[in-house]
XYZ file of C-alpha atoms in Angstrom:
713
model
C 33.456 -1.250 -29.856
C 31.054 1.367 -31.268
C 28.886 0.647 -34.279
C 26.236 2.732 -36.003
C 22.805 1.171 -35.826
C 19.801 1.964 -37.955
C 16.616 3.752 -37.021
C 13.549 1.704 -36.292
C 12.373 2.444 -39.832
C 9.158 3.805 -41.250
C 5.809 4.017 -39.533
C 3.866 0.783 -39.489
C 7.008 -1.297 -39.742
C 10.023 -0.253 -37.707
C 9.491 3.366 -36.657
C 9.319 4.838 -33.189
C 5.940 6.289 -32.181
C 5.398 9.998 -32.619
C 6.558 11.986 -29.554
C 8.471 9.002 -28.159
C 11.048 10.437 -25.758
C 9.221 13.763 -25.348
C 7.883 12.655 -21.955
C 8.107 9.441 -19.886
C 6.954 6.428 -21.922
C 6.786 2.734 -21.121
C 7.996 0.121 -23.550
C 7.989 -3.653 -23.509
C 10.374 -5.922 -25.399
C 8.835 -9.311 -26.112
C 12.085 -11.230 -26.370
C 12.488 -14.371 -28.470
C 8.742 -15.046 -28.534
C 7.972 -12.003 -30.647
C 9.649 -9.655 -33.095
C 7.845 -6.568 -31.867
C 8.084 -3.911 -29.187
C 5.081 -2.300 -27.515
C 5.161 1.401 -26.615
C 2.774 2.779 -23.962
C 2.060 6.494 -23.765
C 0.732 7.018 -20.208
C -0.011 10.695 -20.840
C -2.471 9.873 -23.666
C -3.213 6.321 -22.442
C -2.430 4.944 -25.881
C -0.501 1.967 -27.219
C 1.528 1.428 -30.371
C 3.279 -1.724 -31.522
C 6.319 -1.688 -33.787
C 8.268 -4.349 -35.651
C 11.826 -4.439 -34.385
C 14.846 -4.351 -36.682
C 16.623 -7.667 -36.919
C 19.445 -6.700 -34.568
C 16.906 -6.123 -31.753
C 14.656 -9.115 -32.351
C 14.864 -11.666 -29.578
C 16.636 -9.225 -27.255
C 15.735 -8.364 -23.664
C 16.238 -4.864 -22.241
C 18.017 -5.113 -18.888
C 18.555 -1.494 -17.944
C 19.623 1.931 -19.095
C 21.789 4.962 -18.358
C 20.384 8.128 -19.907
C 19.966 7.575 -23.644
C 21.851 4.260 -23.533
C 19.853 1.034 -23.156
C 21.478 -2.324 -22.374
C 20.195 -5.267 -24.454
C 21.024 -8.977 -24.230
C 20.107 -12.002 -26.349
C 18.837 -14.925 -24.272
C 20.014 -17.459 -26.896
C 23.407 -16.128 -28.004
C 24.069 -14.136 -24.752
C 25.233 -11.207 -26.897
C 25.222 -7.872 -24.967
C 25.355 -4.309 -26.234
C 24.314 -0.756 -25.446
C 22.059 1.086 -27.901
C 21.616 4.874 -28.006
C 18.009 5.862 -28.690
C 19.280 9.213 -30.090
C 22.146 8.270 -32.422
C 21.264 4.548 -32.663
C 24.916 3.688 -32.098
C 25.801 0.342 -30.550
C 28.544 -0.365 -28.016
C 29.309 -4.014 -27.358
C 30.303 -5.492 -24.007
C 31.272 -9.124 -23.228
C 28.678 -11.842 -23.738
C 26.568 -12.752 -20.748
C 27.550 -15.697 -18.526
C 25.782 -18.941 -19.318
C 23.411 -19.018 -16.339
C 19.895 -17.952 -17.417
C 19.344 -16.498 -13.933
C 21.566 -13.567 -14.835
C 18.956 -12.287 -17.288
C 16.798 -11.509 -14.245
C 19.611 -9.828 -12.318
C 19.634 -6.163 -11.348
C 21.998 -4.049 -13.471
C 23.838 -0.948 -12.242
C 25.799 1.300 -14.627
C 28.269 3.866 -13.314
C 28.360 6.206 -16.342
C 27.513 6.330 -20.085
C 29.151 3.453 -22.019
C 30.946 5.880 -24.359
C 33.045 7.189 -21.440
C 36.252 5.644 -20.112
C 35.004 5.100 -16.542
C 31.868 3.101 -17.408
C 31.392 0.004 -15.231
C 28.490 -2.433 -15.580
C 27.635 -4.313 -12.384
C 25.273 -7.289 -12.286
C 23.672 -8.133 -8.941
C 22.365 -11.712 -9.255
C 19.441 -12.432 -6.953
C 20.092 -14.923 -4.135
C 23.849 -15.063 -4.907
C 26.879 -14.023 -2.859
C 28.948 -12.417 -5.607
C 28.825 -9.623 -8.185
C 29.533 -9.746 -11.924
C 31.498 -6.775 -13.288
C 32.630 -5.684 -16.745
C 33.123 -2.576 -18.899
C 33.229 -1.766 -22.634
C 36.487 -3.057 -24.079
C 36.803 -5.948 -21.644
C 36.816 -9.519 -22.982
C 34.760 -11.175 -20.248
C 32.751 -10.607 -17.092
C 34.611 -10.715 -13.799
C 33.155 -12.615 -10.830
C 33.705 -10.703 -7.589
C 32.926 -12.660 -4.376
C 31.769 -10.637 -1.384
C 33.703 -11.473 1.782
C 30.748 -10.274 3.845
C 28.979 -13.588 3.225
C 31.880 -15.646 4.592
C 31.036 -14.463 8.079
C 27.323 -13.711 7.648
C 24.370 -15.684 6.389
C 22.223 -14.322 3.593
C 22.481 -13.440 -0.068
C 22.060 -10.543 -2.455
C 18.507 -9.451 -3.035
C 18.704 -6.351 -5.189
C 18.082 -3.643 -6.171
C 21.349 -1.738 -6.533
C 22.423 1.743 -7.516
C 25.637 3.718 -7.983
C 25.549 6.780 -5.742
C 28.423 9.040 -4.745
C 30.898 6.586 -6.347
C 29.591 3.758 -4.182
C 27.445 0.735 -4.941
C 24.401 0.344 -2.710
C 22.853 -3.125 -2.817
C 20.167 -4.789 -0.684
C 20.814 -7.981 1.276
C 17.851 -10.145 2.347
C 15.534 -7.121 2.631
C 16.993 -6.056 5.980
C 20.488 -4.737 5.250
C 22.112 -2.469 2.689
C 25.714 -3.115 1.643
C 27.727 -0.032 0.693
C 30.702 -0.835 -1.557
C 33.222 1.468 -3.258
C 32.488 1.102 -6.994
C 35.856 2.026 -8.588
C 37.934 -0.933 -7.280
C 35.326 -3.434 -8.528
C 36.676 -3.316 -12.087
C 39.995 -4.638 -10.720
C 38.226 -7.428 -8.852
C 38.658 -5.765 -5.485
C 35.899 -5.154 -2.958
C 36.230 -2.308 -0.512
C 33.306 -2.466 1.887
C 32.404 1.016 3.073
C 29.665 0.114 5.553
C 26.587 -1.970 6.254
C 23.294 -0.265 7.023
C 20.533 -1.973 8.959
C 17.075 -1.412 7.501
C 14.372 -1.669 10.141
C 11.776 -4.143 8.849
C 8.306 -2.702 8.257
C 5.236 -4.233 9.909
C 4.567 -7.818 8.761
C 4.389 -7.523 4.992
C 3.939 -10.810 3.191
C 6.052 -9.410 0.368
C 7.696 -6.139 -0.412
C 9.719 -4.738 -3.268
C 12.526 -2.234 -2.864
C 13.799 0.449 -5.219
C 16.768 2.778 -4.923
C 16.309 6.204 -6.519
C 18.622 9.217 -6.736
C 17.006 12.653 -6.696
C 18.974 15.876 -7.023
C 21.931 14.582 -5.015
C 19.885 12.621 -2.442
C 19.430 8.849 -2.328
C 16.003 7.387 -1.542
C 14.796 3.889 -0.739
C 11.208 3.070 -1.768
C 9.483 0.067 -0.187
C 6.356 -1.176 -1.934
C 4.384 -3.587 0.252
C 2.108 -6.169 -1.311
C 0.057 -9.186 -0.336
C -0.790 -12.364 -2.148
C -0.093 -13.760 -5.571
C -1.692 -10.808 -7.323
C 0.984 -8.466 -5.966
C -1.711 -6.086 -4.765
C -0.065 -2.972 -3.335
C -1.018 -2.317 0.283
C 1.503 0.298 1.377
C 4.327 2.474 0.070
C 7.084 3.921 2.255
C 9.990 6.205 1.371
C 13.317 6.571 3.222
C 16.158 9.017 2.565
C 19.842 8.353 3.115
C 21.211 10.369 6.040
C 24.927 11.070 6.378
C 25.908 12.473 9.786
C 29.653 12.283 10.278
C 30.616 8.621 9.942
C 27.041 7.511 10.625
C 25.007 6.415 7.613
C 21.388 5.265 7.887
C 17.911 5.429 6.335
C 15.256 7.828 7.669
C 11.571 7.759 6.738
C 10.285 10.820 4.904
C 6.897 11.940 3.620
C 8.108 14.202 0.845
C 10.212 13.875 -2.299
C 9.797 17.527 -3.233
C 8.794 18.728 -6.685
C 9.939 15.473 -8.287
C 8.150 12.280 -9.277
C 9.618 8.785 -9.013
C 9.234 6.320 -11.898
C 9.751 2.675 -10.907
C 9.856 -0.478 -13.019
C 11.406 -3.886 -12.575
C 13.907 -3.184 -9.809
C 15.027 0.185 -11.170
C 13.940 3.708 -10.337
C 14.411 7.191 -11.769
C 13.533 10.645 -10.470
C 12.418 13.529 -12.696
C 10.952 16.949 -11.944
C 7.178 16.727 -12.277
C 5.778 18.399 -15.363
C 2.129 19.241 -15.946
C 2.621 18.901 -19.700
C 3.597 15.267 -19.140
C 0.597 14.578 -16.909
C 2.876 13.844 -13.949
C 2.334 15.149 -10.435
C 4.954 16.180 -7.921
C 5.512 14.149 -4.748
C 4.103 11.065 -6.485
C 5.432 7.614 -7.357
C 4.531 5.822 -10.620
C 4.812 2.049 -10.969
C 3.527 -0.315 -13.721
C 2.411 -3.790 -12.606
C 1.401 -6.756 -14.774
C -1.912 -8.285 -13.639
C -3.988 -11.065 -15.128
C -6.530 -8.445 -16.229
C -3.964 -6.141 -17.858
C -1.123 -3.744 -17.148
C -1.887 -1.304 -14.350
C -0.044 1.967 -13.961
C -0.173 2.837 -10.255
C 0.234 6.331 -8.879
C 0.899 6.794 -5.178
C 0.601 10.338 -3.846
C 2.641 11.007 -0.722
C 0.620 14.127 0.072
C -2.628 12.317 0.862
C -1.395 8.700 0.990
C -3.839 7.725 -1.774
C -3.212 4.990 -4.334
C -4.851 5.032 -7.784
C -4.283 3.117 -10.983
C -5.251 3.211 -14.631
C -5.340 0.298 -17.044
C -2.905 0.683 -19.896
C -4.330 -0.388 -23.270
C -4.384 -4.142 -23.902
C -1.580 -5.707 -25.847
C -1.140 -9.281 -26.999
C 2.626 -9.345 -26.966
C 3.124 -11.244 -23.712
C 4.526 -10.239 -20.361
C 7.983 -8.848 -21.108
C 9.813 -6.553 -18.699
C 8.318 -3.062 -18.639
C 10.870 -0.258 -18.889
C 10.588 3.508 -18.616
C 12.028 5.651 -21.413
C 12.627 9.261 -20.400
C 13.220 12.539 -22.216
C 16.893 12.680 -23.073
C 17.295 16.434 -22.662
C 15.688 17.986 -19.601
C 16.221 21.509 -18.337
C 16.113 20.784 -14.611
C 16.495 24.436 -13.674
C 13.809 26.009 -15.857
C 11.225 23.264 -15.775
C 7.924 24.358 -14.290
C 6.605 21.988 -11.668
C 3.047 21.384 -10.659
C 1.891 23.395 -7.690
C -1.201 21.844 -6.199
C -3.687 24.239 -4.651
C -4.814 23.155 -1.238
C -8.577 23.424 -1.263
C -11.020 22.900 1.534
C -13.557 20.134 1.355
C -17.039 21.295 0.368
C -18.766 19.485 3.204
C -16.704 19.826 6.359
C -17.891 20.457 9.858
C -16.860 23.401 11.991
C -17.328 23.891 15.678
C -15.562 25.456 18.602
C -12.846 23.450 20.217
C -14.428 21.270 22.903
C -12.960 20.330 26.255
C -11.231 17.230 24.842
C -9.301 19.241 22.251
C -11.124 17.575 19.365
C -12.053 20.080 16.667
C -14.498 19.347 13.854
C -14.496 21.674 10.864
C -17.463 22.391 8.602
C -19.772 25.019 7.188
C -21.367 27.509 9.531
C -25.135 27.808 9.613
C -26.043 31.067 7.879
C -29.250 31.372 9.966
C -27.549 31.043 13.327
C -29.802 32.069 16.193
C -28.649 33.894 19.325
C -29.829 32.237 22.547
C -29.179 33.583 26.010
C -28.748 31.464 29.116
C -26.631 28.439 30.015
C -26.757 25.472 27.680
C -25.994 23.017 30.469
C -29.241 24.059 32.169
C -31.350 22.579 29.374
C -33.091 19.429 30.731
C -31.324 16.292 29.593
C -34.651 14.860 28.373
C -34.942 17.685 25.852
C -31.349 17.157 24.721
C -32.048 13.443 24.206
C -35.116 14.325 22.151
C -33.005 16.741 20.112
C -30.427 14.023 19.387
C -33.154 11.660 18.204
C -34.331 14.190 15.586
C -30.942 15.231 14.165
C -28.741 13.729 11.510
C -25.516 12.044 12.561
C -23.486 15.027 11.338
C -25.455 17.413 13.550
C -25.125 14.965 16.447
C -21.356 15.262 16.049
C -21.596 19.017 16.470
C -23.778 19.124 19.579
C -21.381 17.688 22.213
C -19.110 20.680 21.697
C -21.801 22.986 23.087
C -21.197 21.893 26.681
C -19.900 18.917 28.656
C -23.338 17.822 29.820
C -24.596 17.364 26.283
C -21.919 14.807 25.513
C -23.700 12.395 27.870
C -26.803 12.494 25.689
C -24.940 11.329 22.593
C -25.454 7.717 23.676
C -29.117 8.146 22.725
C -28.371 8.588 19.016
C -30.659 6.124 17.196
C -28.635 3.142 15.974
C -30.180 3.327 12.518
C -28.596 6.758 12.070
C -25.091 5.432 12.612
C -23.281 3.531 9.880
C -19.591 3.010 9.073
C -17.471 5.853 7.792
C -14.077 5.430 6.189
C -11.493 7.054 8.438
C -8.299 7.981 6.634
C -5.406 10.429 6.786
C -5.889 13.111 4.113
C -2.408 14.565 4.431
C 0.254 13.626 6.945
C 1.587 17.177 6.956
C -1.667 18.604 8.333
C -2.091 15.945 11.056
C -5.848 15.527 10.713
C -8.262 12.721 9.884
C -10.896 12.589 7.170
C -14.165 10.690 7.493
C -15.899 9.662 4.288
C -19.585 8.728 4.379
C -19.913 6.241 1.484
C -23.721 6.168 1.528
C -24.335 9.890 1.117
C -20.944 10.740 -0.415
C -19.963 13.365 2.162
C -16.540 13.918 3.678
C -15.612 15.525 6.996
C -12.322 16.545 8.595
C -11.511 16.061 12.270
C -8.455 17.479 13.986
C -7.401 15.624 17.137
C -4.453 16.207 19.459
C -3.574 12.497 19.302
C -2.923 12.869 15.580
C -1.332 16.322 15.757
C 1.416 15.336 18.212
C 2.424 12.172 16.325
C 6.085 12.310 15.339
C 6.142 9.185 13.184
C 3.800 7.789 10.548
C 0.427 6.510 11.782
C -1.232 3.255 10.723
C -4.809 2.272 11.534
C -4.961 -1.398 12.571
C -8.520 -2.077 13.792
C -11.738 -0.382 14.900
C -14.625 -1.282 17.189
C -17.392 0.738 18.859
C -15.909 4.010 17.571
C -12.402 3.264 18.927
C -9.432 2.791 16.608
C -6.206 0.850 17.249
C -3.339 2.995 15.918
C 0.396 2.382 15.649
C 2.899 5.229 15.508
C 5.967 4.008 13.683
C 6.638 0.356 14.479
C 6.806 0.548 18.257
C 4.034 2.629 19.827
C 0.435 1.352 19.976
C -2.559 3.287 21.296
C -6.354 3.212 21.024
C -8.096 6.422 19.999
C -11.643 7.742 19.961
C -11.207 10.444 17.290
C -14.439 12.255 18.206
C -13.974 12.547 21.970
C -10.171 12.743 21.882
C -9.706 9.961 24.444
C -6.488 7.952 24.131
C -5.582 4.620 25.756
C -1.836 3.964 25.601
C -0.697 0.346 25.394
C 2.633 -0.887 26.823
C 5.679 -1.601 24.642
C 5.147 -4.495 22.251
C 6.453 -7.985 23.116
C 8.941 -8.035 20.221
C 9.554 -4.245 20.277
C 8.169 -3.943 16.703
C 4.552 -4.398 15.602
C 4.447 -8.012 14.405
C 0.785 -8.894 14.989
C -1.079 -10.572 12.121
C -4.338 -9.594 13.821
C -5.507 -7.490 16.760
C -8.836 -7.060 18.548
C -10.342 -6.206 21.922
C -13.319 -7.428 23.925
C -15.304 -4.303 24.774
C -15.188 -0.520 24.983
C -11.750 0.533 26.340
C -13.329 2.405 29.264
C -15.209 -0.669 30.526
C -13.824 -2.878 33.365
C -13.748 -6.057 31.217
C -11.648 -4.483 28.465
C -8.842 -6.766 27.161
C -6.646 -6.427 24.050
C -5.608 -9.523 22.078
C -2.800 -9.608 19.517
C -2.283 -12.648 17.238
C 0.952 -13.724 15.591
C 1.159 -16.668 13.169
C 4.466 -18.137 12.048
C 4.700 -18.320 8.263
C 5.000 -22.136 8.312
C 1.608 -22.255 10.047
C 2.890 -24.443 12.896
C 3.236 -21.819 15.618
C 0.656 -19.415 17.075
C 1.276 -16.702 19.643
C -1.479 -14.748 21.405
C -0.528 -11.653 23.406
C -2.981 -10.148 25.901
C -3.081 -6.893 27.842
C -5.464 -5.404 30.437
C -5.486 -1.818 31.765
C -3.125 -1.493 34.706
C -0.673 -4.104 33.449
C 2.834 -2.932 32.566
C 3.540 -5.556 29.892
C 1.866 -8.037 27.580
C 1.158 -11.629 28.593
C 2.209 -14.010 25.823
C 0.609 -17.426 25.195
C 2.317 -19.791 22.735
C 0.714 -22.720 20.916
C 2.037 -25.414 18.569
C -1.115 -26.864 17.011
C -1.122 -30.258 15.332
C -2.917 -28.772 12.311
C -1.052 -25.923 10.532
C -3.055 -22.731 10.073
C -2.382 -20.064 7.441
C -4.423 -16.949 8.265
C -5.868 -14.529 5.775
C -4.940 -10.900 6.225
C -7.754 -9.683 8.451
C -8.393 -9.257 12.156
C -10.079 -11.955 14.273
C -13.795 -11.695 15.067
C -15.125 -12.017 18.637
C -18.134 -14.318 18.205
C -20.019 -16.012 21.060
C -17.144 -15.428 23.479
C -14.375 -16.770 21.204
C -12.041 -15.217 18.639
C -12.479 -16.701 15.167
C -9.714 -16.372 12.557
C -10.318 -16.988 8.852
C -7.790 -19.066 6.916
C -6.787 -18.339 3.336
C -8.825 -21.277 2.006
C -11.849 -20.667 4.232
C -10.915 -22.787 7.249
C -11.409 -21.458 10.788
C -9.059 -21.190 13.756
C -10.514 -20.427 17.207
C -8.974 -18.946 20.350
C -10.917 -19.325 23.600
C -9.863 -16.486 25.947
C -11.431 -18.101 29.012
C -9.762 -21.492 28.567
C -6.687 -20.014 26.844
C -6.785 -22.630 24.086
C -6.204 -22.545 20.324
C -7.815 -24.983 17.875
C -8.133 -25.360 14.125
C -11.636 -26.617 13.410
C -12.078 -29.734 11.296
C -15.363 -28.225 10.127
C -16.276 -26.233 8.170
C -14.204 -27.707 5.377
C -12.179 -25.205 3.311
C -14.043 -23.354 0.591
C -11.044 -23.575 -1.733
C -8.760 -26.552 -2.352
C -5.842 -24.162 -2.854
C -5.268 -20.513 -1.971
C -7.338 -18.092 -4.078
C -5.198 -16.657 -6.862
C -5.883 -13.106 -5.752
C -4.081 -13.563 -2.443
C -4.778 -13.351 1.240
C -5.809 -9.727 1.622
C -9.244 -10.167 0.064
C -10.671 -12.696 2.519
C -12.925 -11.173 5.187
C -14.746 -12.524 8.250
C -17.553 -10.700 10.054
C -20.703 -11.227 12.087
C -24.062 -10.795 10.350
C -27.286 -11.126 12.367
C -25.833 -13.709 14.731
C -24.019 -15.672 12.005
C -20.435 -15.772 10.815
C -20.028 -14.632 7.212
C -16.929 -14.911 5.025
C -16.366 -12.745 1.960
C -13.872 -13.516 -0.811
C -13.307 -10.804 -3.364
C -10.907 -10.489 -6.240
C -9.038 -7.526 -7.657
C -9.878 -8.689 -11.161
C -12.658 -6.732 -12.797
C -14.419 -9.739 -14.335
C -14.594 -11.950 -11.239
C -17.454 -11.496 -8.759
C -17.393 -11.359 -4.977
C -18.376 -14.590 -3.249
C -20.191 -14.522 0.112
C -20.684 -17.503 2.450
C -22.645 -17.955 5.700
C -21.618 -20.524 8.308
C -24.413 -23.015 8.980
C -23.744 -23.471 12.690
C -25.813 -26.633 13.082
C -24.050 -28.532 10.271
C -20.824 -26.494 10.339
C -20.653 -25.946 6.585
C -20.236 -22.804 4.485
C -23.374 -21.934 2.492
C -23.126 -19.670 -0.537
C -25.247 -16.478 -0.358
C -26.691 -14.827 -3.442
C -28.305 -11.909 -1.591
C -27.844 -10.003 1.667
C -31.598 -9.568 2.384
C -31.653 -5.890 3.320
C -28.151 -5.772 4.773
C -25.130 -3.693 3.769
C -21.528 -4.826 4.278
C -18.389 -2.716 4.674
C -15.309 -4.902 4.186
C -11.596 -4.345 4.613
C -8.709 -6.365 6.006
C -8.546 -4.064 9.061
C -12.238 -4.163 9.956
C -15.462 -5.448 8.405
C -18.937 -4.394 9.536
C -22.507 -5.477 8.668
C -25.530 -3.223 9.240
C -29.202 -3.135 8.392
C -29.404 -0.781 5.451
C -30.763 2.664 6.480
C -32.326 3.059 3.013
C -33.601 0.483 0.528
C -31.287 1.768 -2.203
C -28.199 0.876 -0.133
C -29.255 -2.724 0.542
C -27.502 -5.741 -0.957
C -24.252 -3.817 -1.392
C -20.709 -4.524 -0.276
C -18.659 -1.346 0.181
C -14.861 -1.428 -0.158
C -12.412 1.264 1.082
C -12.196 3.167 -2.196
C -13.921 6.142 -3.738
C -14.205 7.868 -7.074
C -14.252 11.544 -7.975
C -12.652 14.803 -6.883
C -12.651 16.708 -3.644
C -16.269 17.842 -4.045
C -17.815 14.841 -5.746
C -16.506 11.656 -4.201
C -18.579 8.524 -4.600
C -18.204 5.417 -2.495
C -17.240 2.259 -4.341
C -19.381 -0.840 -3.808
C -20.108 -4.248 -5.281
C -23.777 -4.878 -6.035
C -25.056 -8.357 -5.216
C -27.965 -7.632 -7.603
C -26.103 -7.067 -10.892
C -22.767 -8.639 -9.792
C -20.711 -5.555 -10.727
C -18.530 -2.923 -9.118
C -19.874 0.642 -9.067
C -17.891 2.488 -10.268
C -15.394 0.123 -11.877
C -11.869 -0.235 -10.523
C -10.410 2.126 -13.118
C -9.021 5.354 -11.602
C -10.654 4.920 -8.186
C -8.737 6.237 -5.179
C -7.628 3.977 -2.349
C -6.294 5.593 0.844
C -3.681 3.209 2.210
C -3.982 4.457 5.792
C -7.673 3.876 6.472
C -10.216 1.817 8.445
C -14.011 1.415 8.584
C -15.327 2.779 11.884
C -18.678 3.618 13.475
C -18.731 7.070 15.146
C -19.074 7.016 18.928
C -19.491 10.336 20.743
C -19.757 9.029 24.296
C -16.928 9.893 26.647
C -17.471 6.725 28.662
C -18.856 4.312 26.093
């Protein structure tokens, strides 16, 4: 049934905001608790609140198809489509009684004013679908025979693509069902696709998005209760004959993806809208406000802006898109690829590691052989140069690389290693103290065929995974690579990884830690050079242990693991034992509300230090030192001339090279453009972030590392 609705009225009462529908907007219905709707304009970062007409008050928006939005009343269960252009209403049967269905994922095959429109509800954790269409008298329950022979349940999301319904099952499988027979209560299963799980996420959210005839799956990884985003991956549907599967991609072309709830939409990027091509936009409700995330696939960098505050509650955020888009004439953003202002250049050295940068305009011409210069003079030269110049010198000749071990320790501090662009297969190194960035091209990165993830770093060496199966250890400055054998469970499932010493030393051993989610099972895998496979040690401790998301710390010959509440678990590699210490007692009685990814453990001047930081802008970082004689955590107000660099992959403490850098805690984020980046830190003096969290960039593939130029160290 089609009925004419009324416009939202005049400004200040019931009107739509000016320019609503001209570019992507966000809106939030506040349901039965409020009679208003909040409109967010991301392009202008503005907010407007409007009083809803009576027929929309108390309604929840469940989904949309083009100009048609599906609304439902949580009290009366009334359902109808509303056109935001003509304001016509089309009724469909009332919702089933279960309140869980209001949180279900909705798929719509076509506009509700067409004869072939089908509305499909995918209830979470159920084994059936609910189907109806305009003109029907009730919803039809359609059981899925797949679950008679297989365990599991529907997870969502779902999407209609190529006349088929794609729906997720327990995060690991995708059911493909012919959509047309569903309206007759029949299920024709086309196929089942296995989705290879990604490395040990605590949580992830999935979205299905159609773009110009292609179907994409977006996986958003997050940790902890705060739903902090830690990784974003994109897969494209591949159809080769009768074979159908997902394949990871790094590019979505000149489009942008807009995600919300469990729904996704693709639009050509438009500079006039403030949207950027090859990017994904996602709003997330946090305790400190609504954040609009932008993830750029080009450089793997995550940023967010705070949307203006509203007091209307936490209703479901929905995207509203322009209703008429000229897909063929729309101009898309073309990003100019610019070189970094401070990059190092040198000739390619014997290890095929090339460092790019500015040439010295006053270059002198010297005759003779460089390797004939006495090593004592080279060592003296290293002691007088900056770290950047020390990086250049080993490329002069092989003999000079041996002198790099004499670089003064106070001239070496952690840099943030990250992938600037997966297409160019190079690494960037950001110096957070002096705000300089350098690019290094290494063969180990160039030849990678799958996505790279940095897992850990120590003594200038970085543990890297390629895809989910290959693991190797890389020195990005010398080009040396140590390949590790295939993983025990074929995929990377370690919750933590570390090694004992420099990979070229005879006592080098790698340790991988796996903790079962119930906390009652611990597995430690070890590997030494020359061994063809990992040795696996299994433990079932009497005290459950729930680790925070960071790597173990080798301290006084044992590996210490930090729990989410501040407890400690210890693995002794010599005795091959695992214990959960009764002391120190946990810092928190329950898990911190900001999750497990912001708990760090590191060594500081012979002591163990734990750092707990929150993503909320108003909450400070808390730092504790372990009193080893009494085995208690002691709260620290100052770092007494030290500087910390913290991250879940690696945390490092150094004596500050300059007084101005002391008493700071650097995090793996920066602010500014290509030529003016500034490292982000938390000051223990004024208890604030500098700069604030707003609009800072966070490379998701990164790790703190200390440069090491020695070929054998």
